[in-house]
Short mmCIF file of C-alpha atoms in Angstrom, two decimals:
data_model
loop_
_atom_site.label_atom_id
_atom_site.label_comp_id
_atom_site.label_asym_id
_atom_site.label_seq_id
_atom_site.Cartn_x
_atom_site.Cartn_y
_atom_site.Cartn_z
CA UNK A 88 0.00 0.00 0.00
CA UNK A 89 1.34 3.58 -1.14
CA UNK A 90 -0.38 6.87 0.03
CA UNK A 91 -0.89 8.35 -3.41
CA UNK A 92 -2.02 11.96 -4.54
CA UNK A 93 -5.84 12.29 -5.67
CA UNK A 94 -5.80 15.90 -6.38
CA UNK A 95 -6.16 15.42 -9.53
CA UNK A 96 -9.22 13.12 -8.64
CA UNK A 97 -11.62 16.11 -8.23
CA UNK A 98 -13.58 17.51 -10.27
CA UNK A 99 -12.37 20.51 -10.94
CA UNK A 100 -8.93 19.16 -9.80
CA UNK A 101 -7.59 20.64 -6.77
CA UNK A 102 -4.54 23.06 -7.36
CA UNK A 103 -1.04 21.83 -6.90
CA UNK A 104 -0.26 24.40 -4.78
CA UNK A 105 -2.74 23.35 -2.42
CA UNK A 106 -1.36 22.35 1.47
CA UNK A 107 -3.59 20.25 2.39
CA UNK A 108 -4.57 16.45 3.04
CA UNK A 109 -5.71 14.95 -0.27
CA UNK A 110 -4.10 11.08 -0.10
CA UNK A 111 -5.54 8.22 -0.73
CA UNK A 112 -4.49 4.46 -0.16
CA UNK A 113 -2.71 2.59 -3.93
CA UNK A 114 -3.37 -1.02 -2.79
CA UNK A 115 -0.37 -3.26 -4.32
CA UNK A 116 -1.54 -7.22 -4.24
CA UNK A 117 1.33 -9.93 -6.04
CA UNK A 118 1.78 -13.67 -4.84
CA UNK A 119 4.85 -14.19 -2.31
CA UNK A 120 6.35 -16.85 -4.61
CA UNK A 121 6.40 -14.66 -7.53
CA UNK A 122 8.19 -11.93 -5.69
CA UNK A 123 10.81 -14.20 -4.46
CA UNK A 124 11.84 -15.79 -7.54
CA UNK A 125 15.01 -14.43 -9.63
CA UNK A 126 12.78 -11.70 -11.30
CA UNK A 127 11.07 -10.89 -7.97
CA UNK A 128 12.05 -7.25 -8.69
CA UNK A 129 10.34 -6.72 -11.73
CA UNK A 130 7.08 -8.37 -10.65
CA UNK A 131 7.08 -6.17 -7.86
CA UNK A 132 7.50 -3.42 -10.19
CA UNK A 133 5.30 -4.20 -12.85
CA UNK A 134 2.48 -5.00 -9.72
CA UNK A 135 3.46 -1.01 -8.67
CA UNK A 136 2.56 0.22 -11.83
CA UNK A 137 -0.64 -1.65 -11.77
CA UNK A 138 -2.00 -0.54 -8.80
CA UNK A 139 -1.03 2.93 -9.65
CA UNK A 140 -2.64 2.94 -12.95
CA UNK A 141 -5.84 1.42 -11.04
CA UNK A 142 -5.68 4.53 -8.84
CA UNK A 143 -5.51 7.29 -12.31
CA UNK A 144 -8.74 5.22 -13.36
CA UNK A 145 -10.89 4.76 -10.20
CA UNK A 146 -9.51 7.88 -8.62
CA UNK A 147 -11.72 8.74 -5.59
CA UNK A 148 -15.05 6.72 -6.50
CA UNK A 149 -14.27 3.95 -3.75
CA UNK A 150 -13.17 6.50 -0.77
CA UNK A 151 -16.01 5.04 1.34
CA UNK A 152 -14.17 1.79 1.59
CA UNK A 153 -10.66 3.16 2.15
CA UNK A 154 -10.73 2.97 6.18
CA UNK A 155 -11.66 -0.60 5.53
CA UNK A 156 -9.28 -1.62 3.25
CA UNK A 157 -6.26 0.70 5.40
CA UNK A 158 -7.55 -1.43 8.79
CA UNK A 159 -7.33 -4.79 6.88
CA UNK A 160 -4.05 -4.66 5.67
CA UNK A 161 -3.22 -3.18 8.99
CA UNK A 162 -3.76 -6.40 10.59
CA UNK A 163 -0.83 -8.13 8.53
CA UNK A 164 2.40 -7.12 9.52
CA UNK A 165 3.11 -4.37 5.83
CA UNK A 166 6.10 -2.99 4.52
CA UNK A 167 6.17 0.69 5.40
CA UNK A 168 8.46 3.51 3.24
CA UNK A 169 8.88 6.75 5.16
CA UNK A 170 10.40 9.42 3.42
CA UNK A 171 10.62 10.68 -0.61
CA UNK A 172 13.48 11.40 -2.80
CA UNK A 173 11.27 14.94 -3.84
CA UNK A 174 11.37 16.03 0.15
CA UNK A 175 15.11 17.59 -0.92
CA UNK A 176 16.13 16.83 2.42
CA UNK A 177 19.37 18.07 1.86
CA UNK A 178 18.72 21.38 0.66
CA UNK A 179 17.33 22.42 4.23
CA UNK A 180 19.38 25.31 5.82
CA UNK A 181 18.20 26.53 8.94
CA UNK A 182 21.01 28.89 8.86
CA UNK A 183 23.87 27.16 10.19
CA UNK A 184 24.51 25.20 6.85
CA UNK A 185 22.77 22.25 5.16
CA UNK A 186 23.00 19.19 6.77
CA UNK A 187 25.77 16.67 6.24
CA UNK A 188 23.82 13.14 6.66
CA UNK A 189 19.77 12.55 7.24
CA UNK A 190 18.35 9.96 9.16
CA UNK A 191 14.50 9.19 9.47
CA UNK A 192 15.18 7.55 13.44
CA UNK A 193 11.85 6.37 13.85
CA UNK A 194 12.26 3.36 10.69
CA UNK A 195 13.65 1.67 13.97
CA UNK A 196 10.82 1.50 15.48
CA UNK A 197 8.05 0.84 12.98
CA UNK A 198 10.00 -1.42 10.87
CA UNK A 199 9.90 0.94 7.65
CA UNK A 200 12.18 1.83 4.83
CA UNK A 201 13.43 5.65 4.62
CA UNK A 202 13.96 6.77 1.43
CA UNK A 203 15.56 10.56 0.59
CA UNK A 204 17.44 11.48 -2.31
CA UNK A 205 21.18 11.49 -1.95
CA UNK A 206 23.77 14.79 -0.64
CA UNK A 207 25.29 13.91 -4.21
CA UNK A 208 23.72 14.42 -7.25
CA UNK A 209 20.96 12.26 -9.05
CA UNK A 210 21.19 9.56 -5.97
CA UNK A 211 18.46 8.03 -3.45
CA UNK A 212 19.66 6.96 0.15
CA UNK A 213 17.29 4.04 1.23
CA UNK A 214 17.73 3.32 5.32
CA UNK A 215 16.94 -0.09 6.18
CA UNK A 216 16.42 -1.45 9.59
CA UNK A 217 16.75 -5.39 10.08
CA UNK A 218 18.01 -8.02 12.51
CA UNK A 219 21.03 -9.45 11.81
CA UNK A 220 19.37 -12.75 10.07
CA UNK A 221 16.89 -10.51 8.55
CA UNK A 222 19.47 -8.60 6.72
CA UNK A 223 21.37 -11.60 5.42
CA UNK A 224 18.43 -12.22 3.94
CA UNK A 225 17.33 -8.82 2.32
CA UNK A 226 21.41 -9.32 0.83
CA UNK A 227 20.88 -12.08 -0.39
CA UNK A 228 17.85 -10.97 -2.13
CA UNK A 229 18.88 -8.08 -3.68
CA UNK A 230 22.15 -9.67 -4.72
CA UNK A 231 20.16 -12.27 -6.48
CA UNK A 232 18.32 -9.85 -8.22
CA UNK A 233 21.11 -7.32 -9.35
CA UNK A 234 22.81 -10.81 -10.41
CA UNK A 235 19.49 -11.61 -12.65
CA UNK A 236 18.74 -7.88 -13.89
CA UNK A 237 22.53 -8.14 -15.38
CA UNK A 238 22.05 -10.94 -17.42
CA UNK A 239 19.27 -8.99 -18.74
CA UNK A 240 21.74 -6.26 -19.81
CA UNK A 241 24.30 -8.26 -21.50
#
């Protein structure tokens, strides 16, 4: 599940400018034994895209269900992001410099991913917090994939 922007939604649209709340939930659904095969990444991807392009064409018409749908997947233990690579965390300056490394603290807690773009240019910083068995597997994972998305390339 992704909080996703629904100004665009209304009708008229709401302005971009507005500061306001105006999320609603992007519901992401793809089988566990899909995602953990070699190509894991890209059905997880493609499954993103999905659920996004679900949310352009229903837009707000099932907003009357959202609390239900938020407390369901509530009960299973999700995946949380905190963060965005468009915050520009980095270019903060509250006048005694910009800051030299960000941390999102509270990903220890609730067992979510921070993601921010990078102090360099045209990066993304992704925080992870794992056990130690937990992490060996997330490596292993990823390393898989990388491994699998190269012998796409070549």
């Amino acid at each position: 599940m992704f909080a996703t922007d629904h100004r665009q939604s209304y009708q008229p649209p709401i302005p971009e400018n507005y500061l306001g709340n105006c999320i609603g939930p992007c519901i992401v659904q793809a089988k566990v034994k899909d995602l953990i095969g070699p190509a894991g990444i890209f059905v997880a991807c493609q499954a993103i895209g999905k659920a996004f392009d679900e949310v352009k064409r229903v837009g707000i018409q099932n907003a009357e269900d959202w609390g239900k749908i938020v407390l369901e997947i509530g009960s299973h233990k999700p995946f949380g992001t905190s963060g965005s690579f468009r915050f520009k965390v980095y270019d903060v300056d509250f006048g005694w410099g910009k800051p030299a490394k960000v941390d999102i603290v509270s990903v220890a807690y609730s067992g979510a991913t921070a993601v921010a773009e990078s102090r360099e240019q045209d990066g993304m910083e992704i925080g992870l917090c794992f056990t130690q068995r937990e992490i060996e597997v997330f490596a292993n994972y990823i390393g898989e994939g990388l491994g699998y998305m190269s012998t796409l390339v070549n």
